XYZ file of C-alpha atoms in Angstrom:
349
model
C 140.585 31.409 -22.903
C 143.896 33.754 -22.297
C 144.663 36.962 -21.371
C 147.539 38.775 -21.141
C 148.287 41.506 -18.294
C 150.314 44.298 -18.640
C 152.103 45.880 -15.449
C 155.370 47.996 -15.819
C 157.463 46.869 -17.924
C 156.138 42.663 -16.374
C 153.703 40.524 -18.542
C 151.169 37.682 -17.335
C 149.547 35.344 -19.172
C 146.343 34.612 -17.613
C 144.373 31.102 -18.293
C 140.587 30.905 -18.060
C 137.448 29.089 -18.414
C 139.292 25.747 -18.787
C 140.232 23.130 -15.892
C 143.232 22.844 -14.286
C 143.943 19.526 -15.568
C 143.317 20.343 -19.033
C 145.723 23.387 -18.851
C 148.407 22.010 -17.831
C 148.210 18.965 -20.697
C 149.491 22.004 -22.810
C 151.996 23.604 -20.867
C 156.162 22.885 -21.380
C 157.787 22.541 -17.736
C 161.403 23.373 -17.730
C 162.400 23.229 -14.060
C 162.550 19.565 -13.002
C 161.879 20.482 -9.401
C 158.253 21.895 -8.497
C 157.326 23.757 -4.926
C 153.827 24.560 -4.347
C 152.744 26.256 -1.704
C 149.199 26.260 -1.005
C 146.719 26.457 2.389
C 145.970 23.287 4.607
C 142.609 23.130 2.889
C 143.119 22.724 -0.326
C 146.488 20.267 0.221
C 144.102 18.052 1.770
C 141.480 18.400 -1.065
C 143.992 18.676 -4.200
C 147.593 17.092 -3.181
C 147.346 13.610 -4.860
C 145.631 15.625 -7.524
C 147.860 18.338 -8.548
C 151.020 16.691 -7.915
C 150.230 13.800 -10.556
C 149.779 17.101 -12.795
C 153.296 18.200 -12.285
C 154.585 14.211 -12.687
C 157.635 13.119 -13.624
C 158.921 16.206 -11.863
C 159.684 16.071 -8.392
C 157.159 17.949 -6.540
C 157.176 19.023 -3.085
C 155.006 21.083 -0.913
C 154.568 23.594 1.756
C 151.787 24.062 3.599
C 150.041 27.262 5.252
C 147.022 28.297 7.718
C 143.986 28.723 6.352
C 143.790 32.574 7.095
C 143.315 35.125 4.770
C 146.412 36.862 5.649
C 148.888 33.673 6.103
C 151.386 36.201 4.082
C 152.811 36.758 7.293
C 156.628 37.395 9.204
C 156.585 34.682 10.632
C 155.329 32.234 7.579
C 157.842 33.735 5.826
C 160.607 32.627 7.736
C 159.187 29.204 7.890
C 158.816 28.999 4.199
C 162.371 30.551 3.758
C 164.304 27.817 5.639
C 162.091 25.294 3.515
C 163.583 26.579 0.820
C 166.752 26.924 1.855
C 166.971 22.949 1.454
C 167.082 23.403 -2.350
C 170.718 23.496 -4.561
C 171.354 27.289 -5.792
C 172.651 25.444 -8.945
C 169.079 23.788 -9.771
C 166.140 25.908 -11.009
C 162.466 25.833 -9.631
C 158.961 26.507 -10.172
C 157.291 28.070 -7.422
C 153.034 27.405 -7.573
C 151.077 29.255 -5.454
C 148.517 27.430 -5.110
C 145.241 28.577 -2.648
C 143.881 32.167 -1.111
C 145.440 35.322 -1.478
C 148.066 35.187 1.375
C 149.006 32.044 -0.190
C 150.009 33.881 -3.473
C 151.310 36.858 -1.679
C 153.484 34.529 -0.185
C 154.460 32.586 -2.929
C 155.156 35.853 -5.086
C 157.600 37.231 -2.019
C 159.330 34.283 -1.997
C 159.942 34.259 -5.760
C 161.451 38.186 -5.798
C 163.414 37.437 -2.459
C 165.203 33.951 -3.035
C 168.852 33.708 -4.090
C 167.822 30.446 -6.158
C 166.413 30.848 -9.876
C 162.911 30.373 -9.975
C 159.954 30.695 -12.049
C 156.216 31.288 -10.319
C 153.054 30.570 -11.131
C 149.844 31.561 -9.225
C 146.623 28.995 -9.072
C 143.889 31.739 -7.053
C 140.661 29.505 -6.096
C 138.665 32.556 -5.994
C 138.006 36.014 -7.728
C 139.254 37.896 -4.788
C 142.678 35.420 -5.259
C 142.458 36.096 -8.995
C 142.482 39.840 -8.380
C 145.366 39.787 -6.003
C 147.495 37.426 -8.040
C 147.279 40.511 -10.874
C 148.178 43.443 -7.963
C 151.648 44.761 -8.665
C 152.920 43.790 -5.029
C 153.619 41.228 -2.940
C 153.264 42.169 0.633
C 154.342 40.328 3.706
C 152.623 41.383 7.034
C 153.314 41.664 10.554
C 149.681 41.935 11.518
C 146.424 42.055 8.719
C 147.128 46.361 9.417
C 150.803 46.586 9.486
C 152.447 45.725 5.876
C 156.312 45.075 6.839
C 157.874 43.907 3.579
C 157.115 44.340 -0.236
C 158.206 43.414 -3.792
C 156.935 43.613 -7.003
C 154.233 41.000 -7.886
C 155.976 38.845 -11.174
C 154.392 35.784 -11.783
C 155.018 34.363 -15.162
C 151.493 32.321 -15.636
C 147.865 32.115 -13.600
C 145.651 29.902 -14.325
C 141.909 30.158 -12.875
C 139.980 27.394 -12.869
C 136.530 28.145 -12.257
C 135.449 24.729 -11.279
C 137.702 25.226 -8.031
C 136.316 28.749 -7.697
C 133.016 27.679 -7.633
C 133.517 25.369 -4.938
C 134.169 28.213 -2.585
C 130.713 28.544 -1.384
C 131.837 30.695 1.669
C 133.809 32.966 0.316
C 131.518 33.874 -2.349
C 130.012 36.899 -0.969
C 133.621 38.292 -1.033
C 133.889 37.213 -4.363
C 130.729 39.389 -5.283
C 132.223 42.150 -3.028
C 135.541 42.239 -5.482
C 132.922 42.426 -8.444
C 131.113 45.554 -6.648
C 134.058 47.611 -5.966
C 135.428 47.214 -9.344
C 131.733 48.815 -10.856
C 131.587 51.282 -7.767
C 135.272 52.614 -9.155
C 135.412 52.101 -12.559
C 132.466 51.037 -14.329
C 128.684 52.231 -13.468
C 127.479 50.151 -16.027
C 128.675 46.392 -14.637
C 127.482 47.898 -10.917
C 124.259 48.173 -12.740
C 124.256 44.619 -14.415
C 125.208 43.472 -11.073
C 121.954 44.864 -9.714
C 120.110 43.672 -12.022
C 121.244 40.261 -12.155
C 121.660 39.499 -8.613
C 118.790 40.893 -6.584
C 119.121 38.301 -3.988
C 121.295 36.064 -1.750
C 119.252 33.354 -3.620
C 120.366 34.507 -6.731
C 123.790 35.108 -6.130
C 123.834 31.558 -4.697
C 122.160 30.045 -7.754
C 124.461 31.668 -10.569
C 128.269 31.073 -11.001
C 130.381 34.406 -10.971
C 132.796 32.377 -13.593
C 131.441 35.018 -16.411
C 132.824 38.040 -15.353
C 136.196 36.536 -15.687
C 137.519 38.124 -18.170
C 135.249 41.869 -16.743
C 137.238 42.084 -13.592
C 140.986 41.024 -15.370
C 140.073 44.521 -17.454
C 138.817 46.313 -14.552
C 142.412 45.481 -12.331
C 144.009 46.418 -15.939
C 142.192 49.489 -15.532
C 142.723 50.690 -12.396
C 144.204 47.830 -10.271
C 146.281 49.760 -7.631
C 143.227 52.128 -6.915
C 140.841 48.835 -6.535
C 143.035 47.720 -3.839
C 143.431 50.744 -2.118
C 139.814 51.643 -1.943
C 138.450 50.576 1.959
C 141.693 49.747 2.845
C 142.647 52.815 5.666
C 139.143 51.752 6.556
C 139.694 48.433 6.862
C 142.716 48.738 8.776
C 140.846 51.386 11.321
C 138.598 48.024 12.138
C 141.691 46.114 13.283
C 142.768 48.767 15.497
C 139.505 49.098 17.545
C 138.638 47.415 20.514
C 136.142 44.712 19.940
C 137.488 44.472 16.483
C 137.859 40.815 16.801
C 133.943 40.230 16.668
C 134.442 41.270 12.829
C 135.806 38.513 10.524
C 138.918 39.198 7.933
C 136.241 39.442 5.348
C 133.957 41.548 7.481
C 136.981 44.190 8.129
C 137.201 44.159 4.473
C 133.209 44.977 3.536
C 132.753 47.008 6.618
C 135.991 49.242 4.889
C 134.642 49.391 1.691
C 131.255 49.892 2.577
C 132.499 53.212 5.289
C 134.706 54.481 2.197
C 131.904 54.675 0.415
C 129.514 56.310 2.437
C 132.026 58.852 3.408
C 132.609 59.297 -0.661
C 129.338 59.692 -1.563
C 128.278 62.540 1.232
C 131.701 63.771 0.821
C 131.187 64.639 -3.007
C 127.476 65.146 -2.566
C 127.199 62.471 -5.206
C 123.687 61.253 -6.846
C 123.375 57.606 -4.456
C 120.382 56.342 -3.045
C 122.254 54.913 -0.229
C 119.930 53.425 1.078
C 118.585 51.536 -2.035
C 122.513 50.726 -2.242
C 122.614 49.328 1.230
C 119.433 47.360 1.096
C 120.987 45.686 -1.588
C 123.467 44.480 0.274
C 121.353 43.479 2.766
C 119.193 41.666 0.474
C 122.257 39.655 -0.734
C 123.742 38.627 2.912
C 126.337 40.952 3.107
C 126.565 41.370 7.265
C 125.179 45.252 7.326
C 124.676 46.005 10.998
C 127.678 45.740 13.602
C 127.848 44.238 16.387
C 126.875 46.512 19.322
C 129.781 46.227 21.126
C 131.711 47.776 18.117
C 132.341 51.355 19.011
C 131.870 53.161 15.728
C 133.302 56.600 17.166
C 136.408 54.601 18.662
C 136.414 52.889 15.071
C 136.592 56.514 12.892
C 139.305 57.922 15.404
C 141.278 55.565 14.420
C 140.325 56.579 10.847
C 141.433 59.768 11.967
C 145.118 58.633 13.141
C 145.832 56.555 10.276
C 145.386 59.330 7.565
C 147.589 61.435 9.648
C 150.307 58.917 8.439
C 149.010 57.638 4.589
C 148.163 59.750 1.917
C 145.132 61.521 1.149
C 141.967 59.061 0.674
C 140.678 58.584 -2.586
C 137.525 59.525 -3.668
C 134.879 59.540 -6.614
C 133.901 62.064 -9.029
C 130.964 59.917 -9.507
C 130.004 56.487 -9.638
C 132.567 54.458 -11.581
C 134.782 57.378 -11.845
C 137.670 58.080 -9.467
C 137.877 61.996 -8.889
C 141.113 62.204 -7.121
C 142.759 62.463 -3.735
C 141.619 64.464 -0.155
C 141.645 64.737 3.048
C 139.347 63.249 5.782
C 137.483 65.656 8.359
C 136.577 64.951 11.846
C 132.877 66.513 10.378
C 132.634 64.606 7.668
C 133.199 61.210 9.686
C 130.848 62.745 12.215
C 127.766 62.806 9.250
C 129.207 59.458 7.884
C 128.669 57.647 11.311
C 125.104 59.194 11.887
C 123.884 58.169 8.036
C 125.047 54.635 8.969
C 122.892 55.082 11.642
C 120.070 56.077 9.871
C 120.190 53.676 6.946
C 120.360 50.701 9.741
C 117.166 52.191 11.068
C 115.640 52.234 7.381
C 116.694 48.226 6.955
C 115.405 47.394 10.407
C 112.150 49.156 9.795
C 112.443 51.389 12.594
């Protein structure tokens, strides 16, 4: 299946529900030299693989960490002088081929570069898929601190679900992407989700591949204010002492998850919170901090941080984005003590 993605004036054709392999039987190379950048992972899992894909071309590769946010100053560089061994006069496809940073990067690098290139992106997971469709491409100092950014331009992604799948420990992110997008922008899907996947045993058992071509419509939608959603909140988490206790992908739920709260008493909207939250329990999402966490250090730094951004965004109603406002201390205050509470409910205390 294909899709195509409209941002600006920039289109993407998106592949889908068909394997790698078999995609690229049907695709017309041009550029006669290939550079795919991908994560250590998946160059040990896919290199012989993918590069007989790309054959007779000469393909060559560079490698990144493993973290989420390997879009980074200093990767940059690295990648930079790589490609600084390639003729001006030659053209090249750029692949990005792996996690998000690993598009990120490989999207950067195709704005920035004096040489001609063409990119494609190759996510291995929703999450991936959703970033490879954002209309930047950040590089970071740290996860908090964007330093550099360019329009996100690739010519052709291709998901194959098969490698998605795969991903069994990243899938709970996976289903996180698919939450936020109902939470902001479509009720109804939040419900299906609920109804579909009562259970970490069910969300285990049942492929996400179907809701392909849902969340490609839902970043069509409203893309920029998916990945904005959680984010000051996310960002708060790398700020605060002890923050290292919480994963990449724990900043990232524990963001959304604070945004949300804070939305839903800010608005006084209709949420059983916490029916919502045992939910997410019920799945496997990580619900409770760690102790050591301090969650009024954590919402200072809230605090500080909108000082600088713009106003937070927040919903009219479930699925609907209202607009734009301001945090209060107060509001932060009640936020923190009905996390409280609703940890109390799960527990059974």
């Amino acid at each position: 299946m294909e899709a195509v993605f409209y941002r600006n004036e920039q289109e993407t054709q998106i592949s889908y529900g068909e394997t790698l392999a078999s995609v690229m039987k049907e695709q017309s190379i041009e550029p006669q030299q290939v550079i795919i950048l991908t994560n250590q992972r998946y160059y040990d899992r896919f290199s012989e693989k993918v590069t007989r894909l790309f054959l007779p071309r000469e393909v060559n590769w560079y490698i990144c960490t493993n973290q989420m946010y390997c879009n980074n100053f200093s990767e940059f560089k690295a990648a930079m002088d790589f490609f600084g061994r390639f003729s001006k006069q030659e053209s090249l496809l750029i692949v990005g081929f792996g996690n998000e940073g690993v598009l990120a990067l490989s999207s950067f690098i195709h704005a920035t570069s004096v040489l001609t290139t063409k990119l494609w992106l190759i996510p291995v997971s929703l999450r991936a898929l959703a970033k490879s469709v954002k209309e930047t491409a950040i590089v970071v100092k740290k996860p908090d601190i964007p330093m550099l950014q360019n329009p996100n331009t690739p010519q052709f992604v291709i998901f194959d679900q098969t490698i998605a799948e795969k991903q069994i420990d990243g899938k709970l992110v996976d289903f996180l992407t698919l939450i936020r997008g109902g939470v902001l922008a479509d009720s109804d899907f939040l419900k299906e989700l609920y109804r579909t996947y009562p259970s970490h045993q069910a969300l285990m058992r049942h492929s996400l591949a179907a809701y392909t071509n849902q969340l490609i419509q839902l970043y069509q939608q409203s893309g920029g204010e998916l990945e904005e959603f959680g984010q000051l909140f996310t960002d708060a988490a790398y700020r605060t002492e002890n923050g290292h206790l919480l994963s990449d992908a724990m900043k990232l739920f524990f963001g959304f998850l604070f945004h949300f709260i804070w939305t839903v008493q800010q608005q006084q909207l209709t949420v059983d919170l916490p029916v919502f939250c045992q939910w997410l329990a019920r799945l496997g999402f990580p619900i409770e901090l760690p102790e050591s966490f301090s969650l009024s250090e954590y919402f200072s730094h809230v605090l500080e941080l909108q000082q600088k951004e713009k106003k937070l965004l927040f919903l009219a109603k479930v699925g609907t984005i209202g607009g734009r406002t301001e945090i209060e201390e107060k509001d932060l205050v009640q936020t923190m003590e009905t996390y409280h509470r609703l940890i109390n409910e799960i527990r059974g205390v």
